[in-house]
């Protein structure tokens, strides 16, 4: 990825979202949005240039994070990193397309976050959107 | 139960006796399970079962009076379960394990799937150790399995909530760090914030996670004030039930306002006062909840050079968590903070859950003014 990676955070908990934003900004990533609403996330991704969406698995406000992540990936081909307090096998059970997303278990350290984000961004670009 | 399938001179099991029939019937009646007995090889006169009609919801005519009960069940079993179930039962009939225990989904007469557990034991065996007579029970496990599944989900949910809470506390610690905070001061700030978070959870638990009273929440946050300070805080507004989501956010912002006021604001000087008031405003179809924290007779407030945890909570967290607008004014003689939030995001329906006999509305600490 030649340019500064653009990241969107979709997370229910403000404290967790804000900490991720600060850690990623300090590491040189551009956090272009922080939201807890799926509709807002879709609007931001639709505008383009988002390289990675970090999605909390449980979003109280509208639909759950797995559905949000799956929809964002299938519609826009964007890379997804799911953060969750659930065990991996439980998350995989919920996901329709397990290859689409990486998983980061909560609570995670700054280093674990940055390693996971770096690994996601290093992946080849996702296939073109189906729509 | 005594085994009453006796063997004849050829080693074959005889018909179940009347006593056995009675015992099977009593067992079925007492446990709600179906019970059965049959000889091997199968003989139409030597098959007997009771209670299966009630369990499966079938008629008497459909009962397996001329075939092995387990084979009869397997013909109605879920295809995902049946192979391993049959393998286990076959091993039992071949003289393998002394008993058989297996679970399988069976179609109820009304169409739904029942989970049944089959226990079988050999009543008599031939010279090679193979059962020549079998006694068994069939127990409906549907509710127990559903309970187990709910319990497993509950465990996962508890683990998930604990991890999320740890992640929130971890983030709180990370966001509490600032360049001008000593390690000792950092610990005090963090512990105070964790306690505010803990109080919020107590209020939620008291309200069975349906909500919490705003006055109870305020009471908890103002409880850190000494009585002389508490007497200078005026609280105005009819109590409302906060939605669970609003409870944690509001507890943390009230905590930040109280601590800031004690250290730098109106409660840091002898004549300073604080008024906390709220009301519902706006059109009926889109009502807004407006809360204000107004300090008077305090020291001049300067705009902070560093936007720390408190500012983050008061301005950004309320927007993220509640879709609210939080506005901070560092005025002369005291700080003013206003919070405006859609009532639907903030307040739950119904009466505030009360904690024991405590009633914030009559609390002299909160209601006594300046």
GROMACS .gro file of N, CA and C in nm, chain B residues 141-299:
model
  477
  272UNK      N    1  -3.558  -3.512   2.619
  272UNK     CA    2  -3.446  -3.427   2.662
  272UNK      C    3  -3.455  -3.287   2.601
  273UNK      N    4  -3.565  -3.259   2.532
  273UNK     CA    5  -3.572  -3.134   2.455
  273UNK      C    6  -3.549  -3.011   2.544
  274UNK      N    7  -3.620  -3.005   2.656
  274UNK     CA    8  -3.607  -2.887   2.742
  274UNK      C    9  -3.469  -2.881   2.805
  275UNK      N   10  -3.419  -2.996   2.847
  275UNK     CA   11  -3.286  -2.998   2.912
  275UNK      C   12  -3.179  -2.953   2.813
  276UNK      N   13  -3.188  -3.002   2.690
  276UNK     CA   14  -3.089  -2.961   2.590
  276UNK      C   15  -3.101  -2.812   2.560
  277UNK      N   16  -3.224  -2.761   2.554
  277UNK     CA   17  -3.242  -2.617   2.530
  277UNK      C   18  -3.182  -2.537   2.645
  278UNK      N   19  -3.203  -2.587   2.767
  278UNK     CA   20  -3.144  -2.520   2.884
  278UNK      C   21  -2.992  -2.522   2.878
  279UNK      N   22  -2.937  -2.638   2.839
  279UNK     CA   23  -2.792  -2.649   2.828
  279UNK      C   24  -2.737  -2.552   2.723
  280UNK      N   25  -2.809  -2.543   2.612
  280UNK     CA   26  -2.764  -2.451   2.506
  280UNK      C   27  -2.769  -2.307   2.555
  281UNK      N   28  -2.878  -2.274   2.627
  281UNK     CA   29  -2.889  -2.138   2.680
  281UNK      C   30  -2.778  -2.111   2.782
  282UNK      N   31  -2.748  -2.213   2.861
  282UNK     CA   32  -2.642  -2.199   2.962
  282UNK      C   33  -2.507  -2.177   2.894
  283UNK      N   34  -2.483  -2.252   2.785
  283UNK     CA   35  -2.357  -2.237   2.712
  283UNK      C   36  -2.347  -2.096   2.653
  284UNK      N   37  -2.459  -2.049   2.597
  284UNK     CA   38  -2.460  -1.914   2.540
  284UNK      C   39  -2.439  -1.810   2.650
  285UNK      N   40  -2.499  -1.835   2.765
  285UNK     CA   41  -2.487  -1.745   2.879
  285UNK      C   42  -2.341  -1.734   2.923
  286UNK      N   43  -2.273  -1.851   2.925
  286UNK     CA   44  -2.130  -1.849   2.963
  286UNK      C   45  -2.049  -1.767   2.863
  287UNK      N   46  -2.078  -1.788   2.735
  287UNK     CA   47  -2.006  -1.712   2.631
  287UNK      C   48  -2.036  -1.563   2.647
  288UNK      N   49  -2.162  -1.531   2.678
  288UNK     CA   50  -2.202  -1.391   2.692
  288UNK      C   51  -2.133  -1.325   2.812
  289UNK      N   52  -2.124  -1.399   2.922
  289UNK     CA   53  -2.057  -1.345   3.041
  289UNK      C   54  -1.910  -1.318   3.009
  290UNK      N   55  -1.848  -1.415   2.942
  290UNK     CA   56  -1.708  -1.399   2.904
  290UNK      C   57  -1.691  -1.278   2.813
  291UNK      N   58  -1.783  -1.266   2.718
  291UNK     CA   59  -1.778  -1.155   2.622
  291UNK      C   60  -1.794  -1.021   2.694
  292UNK      N   61  -1.889  -1.015   2.787
  292UNK     CA   62  -1.910  -0.889   2.860
  292UNK      C   63  -1.790  -0.854   2.946
  293UNK      N   64  -1.733  -0.957   3.008
  293UNK     CA   65  -1.614  -0.932   3.092
  293UNK      C   66  -1.500  -0.879   3.007
  294UNK      N   67  -1.481  -0.939   2.890
  294UNK     CA   68  -1.372  -0.895   2.801
  294UNK      C   69  -1.397  -0.752   2.753
  295UNK      N   70  -1.523  -0.722   2.721
  295UNK     CA   71  -1.554  -0.586   2.676
  295UNK      C   72  -1.531  -0.483   2.786
  296UNK      N   73  -1.568  -0.522   2.909
  296UNK     CA   74  -1.549  -0.430   3.021
  296UNK      C   75  -1.399  -0.409   3.046
  297UNK      N   76  -1.323  -0.520   3.036
  297UNK     CA   77  -1.178  -0.508   3.053
  297UNK      C   78  -1.120  -0.418   2.943
  298UNK      N   79  -1.171  -0.434   2.821
  298UNK     CA   80  -1.123  -0.350   2.711
  298UNK      C   81  -1.157  -0.203   2.738
  299UNK      N   82  -1.275  -0.177   2.795
  299UNK     CA   83  -1.313  -0.039   2.826
  299UNK      C   84  -1.223   0.019   2.935
  300UNK      N   85  -1.196  -0.062   3.038
  300UNK     CA   86  -1.109  -0.015   3.148
  300UNK      C   87  -0.967   0.007   3.095
  301UNK      N   88  -0.921  -0.086   3.011
  301UNK     CA   89  -0.788  -0.073   2.952
  301UNK      C   90  -0.780   0.058   2.870
  302UNK      N   91  -0.884   0.085   2.794
  302UNK     CA   92  -0.886   0.208   2.714
  302UNK      C   93  -0.891   0.330   2.804
  303UNK      N   94  -0.968   0.319   2.912
  303UNK     CA   95  -0.976   0.429   3.008
  303UNK      C   96  -0.838   0.460   3.065
  304UNK      N   97  -0.764   0.355   3.098
  304UNK     CA   98  -0.627   0.374   3.150
  304UNK      C   99  -0.541   0.442   3.047
  305UNK      N  100  -0.551   0.394   2.924
  305UNK     CA  101  -0.469   0.449   2.817
  305UNK      C  102  -0.502   0.597   2.794
  306UNK      N  103  -0.631   0.630   2.799
  306UNK     CA  104  -0.673   0.769   2.774
  306UNK      C  105  -0.649   0.859   2.894
  307UNK      N  106  -0.625   0.800   3.011
  307UNK     CA  107  -0.598   0.880   3.131
  307UNK      C  108  -0.452   0.928   3.133
  308UNK      N  109  -0.369   0.858   3.058
  308UNK     CA  110  -0.227   0.898   3.054
  308UNK      C  111  -0.215   1.033   2.987
  309UNK      N  112  -0.142   1.124   3.049
  309UNK     CA  113  -0.109   1.250   2.983
  309UNK      C  114   0.029   1.293   3.030
  310UNK      N  115   0.092   1.378   2.951
  310UNK     CA  116   0.232   1.413   2.976
  310UNK      C  117   0.250   1.486   3.109
  311UNK      N  118   0.144   1.557   3.153
  311UNK     CA  119   0.162   1.637   3.275
  311UNK      C  120   0.103   1.567   3.399
  312UNK      N  121   0.082   1.437   3.390
  312UNK     CA  122   0.030   1.364   3.506
  312UNK      C  123   0.139   1.277   3.567
  313UNK      N  124   0.159   1.291   3.697
  313UNK     CA  125   0.258   1.207   3.764
  313UNK      C  126   0.201   1.066   3.778
  314UNK      N  127   0.287   0.965   3.797
  314UNK     CA  128   0.236   0.829   3.815
  314UNK      C  129   0.136   0.820   3.930
  315UNK      N  130   0.165   0.890   4.042
  315UNK     CA  131   0.074   0.883   4.156
  315UNK      C  132  -0.062   0.943   4.122
  316UNK      N  133  -0.059   1.055   4.053
  316UNK     CA  134  -0.183   1.122   4.014
  316UNK      C  135  -0.261   1.038   3.913
  317UNK      N  136  -0.187   0.973   3.823
  317UNK     CA  137  -0.249   0.884   3.725
  317UNK      C  138  -0.329   0.775   3.795
  318UNK      N  139  -0.268   0.716   3.898
  318UNK     CA  140  -0.335   0.606   3.970
  318UNK      C  141  -0.463   0.657   4.035
  319UNK      N  142  -0.455   0.774   4.099
  319UNK     CA  143  -0.574   0.829   4.166
  319UNK      C  144  -0.686   0.853   4.064
  320UNK      N  145  -0.650   0.917   3.952
  320UNK     CA  146  -0.752   0.947   3.850
  320UNK      C  147  -0.816   0.820   3.796
  321UNK      N  148  -0.729   0.722   3.767
  321UNK     CA  149  -0.780   0.598   3.706
  321UNK      C  150  -0.871   0.523   3.804
  322UNK      N  151  -0.826   0.514   3.930
  322UNK     CA  152  -0.907   0.441   4.030
  322UNK      C  153  -1.041   0.510   4.047
  323UNK      N  154  -1.041   0.644   4.053
  323UNK     CA  155  -1.167   0.718   4.067
  323UNK      C  156  -1.260   0.690   3.949
  324UNK      N  157  -1.203   0.686   3.829
  324UNK     CA  158  -1.287   0.663   3.710
  324UNK      C  159  -1.341   0.520   3.708
  325UNK      N  160  -1.257   0.426   3.749
  325UNK     CA  161  -1.305   0.287   3.755
  325UNK      C  162  -1.417   0.275   3.858
  326UNK      N  163  -1.404   0.349   3.969
  326UNK     CA  164  -1.510   0.346   4.071
  326UNK      C  165  -1.640   0.407   4.017
  327UNK      N  166  -1.627   0.513   3.939
  327UNK     CA  167  -1.748   0.573   3.878
  327UNK      C  168  -1.813   0.472   3.784
  328UNK      N  169  -1.731   0.402   3.708
  328UNK     CA  170  -1.782   0.298   3.617
  328UNK      C  171  -1.850   0.188   3.698
  329UNK      N  172  -1.789   0.152   3.808
  329UNK     CA  173  -1.844   0.047   3.894
  329UNK      C  174  -1.978   0.090   3.952
  330UNK      N  175  -1.986   0.215   3.995
  330UNK     CA  176  -2.114   0.264   4.049
  330UNK      C  177  -2.224   0.259   3.941
  331UNK      N  178  -2.186   0.294   3.820
  331UNK     CA  179  -2.283   0.287   3.710
  331UNK      C  180  -2.335   0.144   3.694
  332UNK      N  181  -2.245   0.048   3.704
  332UNK     CA  182  -2.286  -0.092   3.691
  332UNK      C  183  -2.374  -0.136   3.807
  333UNK      N  184  -2.345  -0.083   3.926
  333UNK     CA  185  -2.430  -0.114   4.041
  333UNK      C  186  -2.573  -0.064   4.018
  334UNK      N  187  -2.582   0.060   3.968
  334UNK     CA  188  -2.716   0.114   3.940
  334UNK      C  189  -2.788   0.029   3.837
  335UNK      N  190  -2.714  -0.014   3.734
  335UNK     CA  191  -2.775  -0.097   3.630
  335UNK      C  192  -2.819  -0.232   3.687
  336UNK      N  193  -2.734  -0.289   3.771
  336UNK     CA  194  -2.769  -0.419   3.830
  336UNK      C  195  -2.892  -0.404   3.918
  337UNK      N  196  -2.897  -0.294   3.996
  337UNK     CA  197  -3.014  -0.269   4.081
  337UNK      C  198  -3.140  -0.257   3.997
  338UNK      N  199  -3.126  -0.201   3.880
  338UNK     CA  200  -3.242  -0.185   3.791
  338UNK      C  201  -3.257  -0.300   3.694
  339UNK      N  202  -3.193  -0.414   3.727
  339UNK     CA  203  -3.199  -0.535   3.644
  339UNK      C  204  -3.160  -0.507   3.499
  340UNK      N  205  -3.069  -0.414   3.480
  340UNK     CA  206  -3.015  -0.379   3.348
  340UNK      C  207  -3.121  -0.323   3.254
  341UNK      N  208  -3.232  -0.274   3.314
  341UNK     CA  209  -3.335  -0.212   3.231
  341UNK      C  210  -3.318  -0.061   3.228
  342UNK      N  211  -3.246  -0.008   3.326
  342UNK     CA  212  -3.228   0.135   3.335
  342UNK      C  213  -3.195   0.174   3.478
  343UNK      N  214  -3.180   0.302   3.499
  343UNK     CA  215  -3.150   0.351   3.634
  343UNK      C  216  -3.204   0.491   3.649
  344UNK      N  217  -3.235   0.527   3.771
  344UNK     CA  218  -3.287   0.660   3.801
  344UNK      C  219  -3.175   0.763   3.792
  345UNK      N  220  -3.206   0.875   3.726
  345UNK     CA  221  -3.106   0.982   3.714
  345UNK      C  222  -3.069   1.035   3.852
  346UNK      N  223  -3.168   1.049   3.940
  346UNK     CA  224  -3.138   1.102   4.074
  346UNK      C  225  -3.052   1.004   4.154
  347UNK      N  226  -3.078   0.874   4.138
  347UNK     CA  227  -2.992   0.777   4.206
  347UNK      C  228  -2.849   0.788   4.155
  348UNK      N  229  -2.838   0.805   4.025
  348UNK     CA  230  -2.706   0.817   3.964
  348UNK      C  231  -2.633   0.940   4.017
  349UNK      N  232  -2.706   1.052   4.021
  349UNK     CA  233  -2.648   1.176   4.073
  349UNK      C  234  -2.608   1.159   4.220
  350UNK      N  235  -2.698   1.096   4.295
  350UNK     CA  236  -2.672   1.073   4.437
  350UNK      C  237  -2.539   0.999   4.453
  351UNK      N  238  -2.519   0.899   4.370
  351UNK     CA  239  -2.396   0.820   4.378
  351UNK      C  240  -2.273   0.903   4.346
  352UNK      N  241  -2.282   0.986   4.243
  352UNK     CA  242  -2.165   1.065   4.203
  352UNK      C  243  -2.136   1.178   4.301
  353UNK      N  244  -2.242   1.234   4.361
  353UNK     CA  245  -2.221   1.344   4.457
  353UNK      C  246  -2.185   1.293   4.596
  354UNK      N  247  -2.194   1.162   4.614
  354UNK     CA  248  -2.164   1.105   4.746
  354UNK      C  249  -2.018   1.123   4.783
  355UNK      N  250  -1.933   1.149   4.685
  355UNK     CA  251  -1.790   1.169   4.718
  355UNK      C  252  -1.768   1.307   4.782
  356UNK      N  253  -1.870   1.394   4.774
  356UNK     CA  254  -1.855   1.528   4.834
  356UNK      C  255  -1.876   1.521   4.984
  357UNK      N  256  -1.797   1.599   5.057
  357UNK     CA  257  -1.823   1.612   5.200
  357UNK      C  258  -1.953   1.689   5.217
  358UNK      N  259  -2.025   1.669   5.331
  358UNK     CA  260  -2.156   1.733   5.348
  358UNK      C  261  -2.155   1.883   5.323
  359UNK      N  262  -2.049   1.952   5.365
  359UNK     CA  263  -2.043   2.097   5.346
  359UNK      C  264  -2.043   2.133   5.197
  360UNK      N  265  -1.976   2.051   5.118
  360UNK     CA  266  -1.973   2.075   4.974
  360UNK      C  267  -2.105   2.036   4.911
  361UNK      N  268  -2.158   1.922   4.953
  361UNK     CA  269  -2.284   1.873   4.896
  361UNK      C  270  -2.396   1.974   4.917
  362UNK      N  271  -2.389   2.047   5.027
  362UNK     CA  272  -2.493   2.145   5.058
  362UNK      C  273  -2.490   2.261   4.958
  363UNK      N  274  -2.383   2.274   4.883
  363UNK     CA  275  -2.373   2.385   4.787
  363UNK      C  276  -2.409   2.340   4.645
  364UNK      N  277  -2.464   2.219   4.637
  364UNK     CA  278  -2.507   2.168   4.506
  364UNK      C  279  -2.659   2.162   4.503
  365UNK      N  280  -2.717   2.232   4.407
  365UNK     CA  281  -2.862   2.233   4.392
  365UNK      C  282  -2.899   2.142   4.274
  366UNK      N  283  -2.998   2.058   4.299
  366UNK     CA  284  -3.043   1.967   4.192
  366UNK      C  285  -3.189   1.996   4.161
  367UNK      N  286  -3.218   2.023   4.034
  367UNK     CA  287  -3.355   2.056   3.994
  367UNK      C  288  -3.395   1.971   3.874
  368UNK      N  289  -3.509   1.908   3.886
  368UNK     CA  290  -3.560   1.829   3.773
  368UNK      C  291  -3.634   1.707   3.822
  369UNK      N  292  -3.737   1.671   3.747
  369UNK     CA  293  -3.812   1.550   3.781
  369UNK      C  294  -3.731   1.429   3.742
  370UNK      N  295  -3.737   1.328   3.826
  370UNK     CA  296  -3.656   1.210   3.801
  370UNK      C  297  -3.696   1.143   3.669
  371UNK      N  298  -3.598   1.087   3.602
  371UNK     CA  299  -3.625   1.010   3.481
  371UNK      C  300  -3.549   0.878   3.490
  372UNK      N  301  -3.599   0.781   3.417
  372UNK     CA  302  -3.529   0.652   3.408
  372UNK      C  303  -3.436   0.659   3.287
  373UNK      N  304  -3.309   0.642   3.313
  373UNK     CA  305  -3.212   0.646   3.203
  373UNK      C  306  -3.205   0.510   3.136
  374UNK      N  307  -3.184   0.512   3.007
  374UNK     CA  308  -3.159   0.387   2.936
  374UNK      C  309  -3.024   0.331   2.980
  375UNK      N  310  -3.008   0.198   2.974
  375UNK     CA  311  -2.882   0.140   3.021
  375UNK      C  312  -2.759   0.204   2.956
  376UNK      N  313  -2.769   0.231   2.828
  376UNK     CA  314  -2.655   0.287   2.757
  376UNK      C  315  -2.617   0.425   2.813
  377UNK      N  316  -2.721   0.504   2.851
  377UNK     CA  317  -2.696   0.639   2.900
  377UNK      C  318  -2.635   0.638   3.039
  378UNK      N  319  -2.660   0.531   3.114
  378UNK     CA  320  -2.618   0.528   3.255
  378UNK      C  321  -2.467   0.537   3.267
  379UNK      N  322  -2.397   0.452   3.192
  379UNK     CA  323  -2.250   0.450   3.204
  379UNK      C  324  -2.190   0.583   3.158
  380UNK      N  325  -2.240   0.633   3.045
  380UNK     CA  326  -2.185   0.759   2.992
  380UNK      C  327  -2.211   0.874   3.088
  381UNK      N  328  -2.335   0.882   3.137
  381UNK     CA  329  -2.369   0.993   3.226
  381UNK      C  330  -2.293   0.983   3.358
  382UNK      N  331  -2.276   0.861   3.408
  382UNK     CA  332  -2.201   0.844   3.534
  382UNK      C  333  -2.059   0.898   3.517
  383UNK      N  334  -1.998   0.867   3.403
  383UNK     CA  335  -1.860   0.912   3.382
  383UNK      C  336  -1.853   1.064   3.363
  384UNK      N  337  -1.949   1.122   3.291
  384UNK     CA  338  -1.939   1.267   3.271
  384UNK      C  339  -1.971   1.342   3.401
  385UNK      N  340  -2.066   1.291   3.479
  385UNK     CA  341  -2.095   1.355   3.609
  385UNK      C  342  -1.972   1.345   3.700
  386UNK      N  343  -1.908   1.231   3.695
  386UNK     CA  344  -1.786   1.213   3.776
  386UNK      C  345  -1.681   1.317   3.736
  387UNK      N  346  -1.662   1.335   3.607
  387UNK     CA  347  -1.560   1.432   3.560
  387UNK      C  348  -1.597   1.574   3.604
  388UNK      N  349  -1.727   1.607   3.595
  388UNK     CA  350  -1.769   1.742   3.634
  388UNK      C  351  -1.749   1.765   3.784
  389UNK      N  352  -1.785   1.662   3.865
  389UNK     CA  353  -1.772   1.676   4.011
  389UNK      C  354  -1.625   1.692   4.049
  390UNK      N  355  -1.541   1.605   3.995
  390UNK     CA  356  -1.399   1.608   4.031
  390UNK      C  357  -1.335   1.740   3.985
  391UNK      N  358  -1.371   1.782   3.864
  391UNK     CA  359  -1.316   1.909   3.812
  391UNK      C  360  -1.358   2.026   3.900
  392UNK      N  361  -1.485   2.021   3.945
  392UNK     CA  362  -1.535   2.132   4.026
  392UNK      C  363  -1.464   2.137   4.162
  393UNK      N  364  -1.437   2.020   4.219
  393UNK     CA  365  -1.366   2.015   4.348
  393UNK      C  366  -1.223   2.068   4.332
  394UNK      N  367  -1.160   2.035   4.220
  394UNK     CA  368  -1.019   2.070   4.204
  394UNK      C  369  -0.998   2.212   4.151
  395UNK      N  370  -1.082   2.249   4.052
  395UNK     CA  371  -1.056   2.376   3.984
  395UNK      C  372  -1.176   2.469   3.980
  396UNK      N  373  -1.294   2.417   4.002
  396UNK     CA  374  -1.415   2.496   3.978
  396UNK      C  375  -1.481   2.551   4.103
  397UNK      N  376  -1.612   2.565   4.097
  397UNK     CA  377  -1.687   2.634   4.203
  397UNK      C  378  -1.671   2.567   4.339
  398UNK      N  379  -1.658   2.436   4.341
  398UNK     CA  380  -1.646   2.368   4.471
  398UNK      C  381  -1.503   2.373   4.527
  399UNK      N  382  -1.414   2.443   4.454
  399UNK     CA  383  -1.278   2.458   4.505
  399UNK      C  384  -1.264   2.585   4.588
  400UNK      N  385  -1.368   2.670   4.591
  400UNK     CA  386  -1.364   2.793   4.671
  400UNK      C  387  -1.485   2.795   4.765
  401UNK      N  388  -1.472   2.866   4.880
  401UNK     CA  389  -1.576   2.855   4.984
  401UNK      C  390  -1.714   2.900   4.940
  402UNK      N  391  -1.726   3.002   4.854
  402UNK     CA  392  -1.858   3.055   4.821
  402UNK      C  393  -1.917   2.998   4.692
  403UNK      N  394  -1.845   2.909   4.628
  403UNK     CA  395  -1.890   2.856   4.499
  403UNK      C  396  -2.012   2.766   4.511
  404UNK      N  397  -2.093   2.767   4.406
  404UNK     CA  398  -2.215   2.685   4.403
  404UNK      C  399  -2.226   2.614   4.268
  405UNK      N  400  -2.302   2.507   4.272
  405UNK     CA  401  -2.329   2.433   4.148
  405UNK      C  402  -2.479   2.407   4.139
  406UNK      N  403  -2.535   2.433   4.022
  406UNK     CA  404  -2.675   2.397   3.998
  406UNK      C  405  -2.680   2.293   3.886
  407UNK      N  406  -2.739   2.180   3.916
  407UNK     CA  407  -2.758   2.077   3.814
  407UNK      C  408  -2.907   2.070   3.786
  408UNK      N  409  -2.946   2.098   3.665
  408UNK     CA  410  -3.090   2.097   3.634
  408UNK      C  411  -3.113   2.030   3.500
  409UNK      N  412  -3.234   1.983   3.483
  409UNK     CA  413  -3.269   1.921   3.355
  409UNK      C  414  -3.417   1.935   3.327
  410UNK      N  415  -3.450   1.924   3.201
  410UNK     CA  416  -3.590   1.934   3.159
  410UNK      C  417  -3.602   1.871   3.021
  411UNK      N  418  -3.727   1.851   2.983
  411UNK     CA  419  -3.753   1.800   2.848
  411UNK      C  420  -3.809   1.915   2.766
  412UNK      N  421  -3.755   1.935   2.647
  412UNK     CA  422  -3.798   2.046   2.563
  412UNK      C  423  -3.814   1.998   2.420
  413UNK      N  424  -3.862   2.089   2.335
  413UNK     CA  425  -3.875   2.057   2.194
  413UNK      C  426  -4.011   2.001   2.159
  414UNK      N  427  -4.032   1.975   2.030
  414UNK     CA  428  -4.164   1.926   1.985
  414UNK      C  429  -4.195   1.788   2.039
  415UNK      N  430  -4.325   1.759   2.054
  415UNK     CA  431  -4.368   1.632   2.113
  415UNK      C  432  -4.318   1.513   2.032
  416UNK      N  433  -4.307   1.531   1.900
  416UNK     CA  434  -4.265   1.418   1.817
  416UNK      C  435  -4.113   1.398   1.822
  417UNK      N  436  -4.043   1.495   1.872
  417UNK     CA  437  -3.897   1.482   1.880
  417UNK      C  438  -3.844   1.552   2.005
  418UNK      N  439  -3.886   1.503   2.123
  418UNK     CA  440  -3.846   1.573   2.246
  418UNK      C  441  -3.697   1.558   2.275
  419UNK      N  442  -3.644   1.660   2.337
  419UNK     CA  443  -3.501   1.662   2.371
  419UNK      C  444  -3.487   1.670   2.522
  420UNK      N  445  -3.392   1.596   2.572
  420UNK     CA  446  -3.360   1.604   2.714
  420UNK      C  447  -3.242   1.700   2.728
  421UNK      N  448  -3.258   1.802   2.812
  421UNK     CA  449  -3.153   1.903   2.827
  421UNK      C  450  -3.107   1.903   2.973
  422UNK      N  451  -2.981   1.878   2.992
  422UNK     CA  452  -2.924   1.880   3.127
  422UNK      C  453  -2.816   1.986   3.132
  423UNK      N  454  -2.815   2.062   3.240
  423UNK     CA  455  -2.708   2.162   3.250
  423UNK      C  456  -2.642   2.157   3.387
  424UNK      N  457  -2.515   2.187   3.383
  424UNK     CA  458  -2.432   2.197   3.503
  424UNK      C  459  -2.379   2.340   3.503
  425UNK      N  460  -2.423   2.418   3.599
  425UNK     CA  461  -2.384   2.558   3.599
  425UNK      C  462  -2.317   2.593   3.731
  426UNK      N  463  -2.195   2.643   3.721
  426UNK     CA  464  -2.121   2.682   3.841
  426UNK      C  465  -2.133   2.833   3.860
  427UNK      N  466  -2.141   2.877   3.984
  427UNK     CA  467  -2.151   3.020   4.015
  427UNK      C  468  -2.058   3.051   4.132
  428UNK      N  469  -2.015   3.177   4.134
  428UNK     CA  470  -1.927   3.225   4.242
  428UNK      C  471  -1.798   3.146   4.252
  429UNK      N  472  -1.759   3.088   4.141
  429UNK     CA  473  -1.635   3.014   4.141
  429UNK      C  474  -1.521   3.096   4.085
  430UNK      N  475  -1.405   3.037   4.073
  430UNK     CA  476  -1.291   3.108   4.015
  430UNK      C  477  -1.309   3.121   3.863
   0.00000   0.00000   0.00000
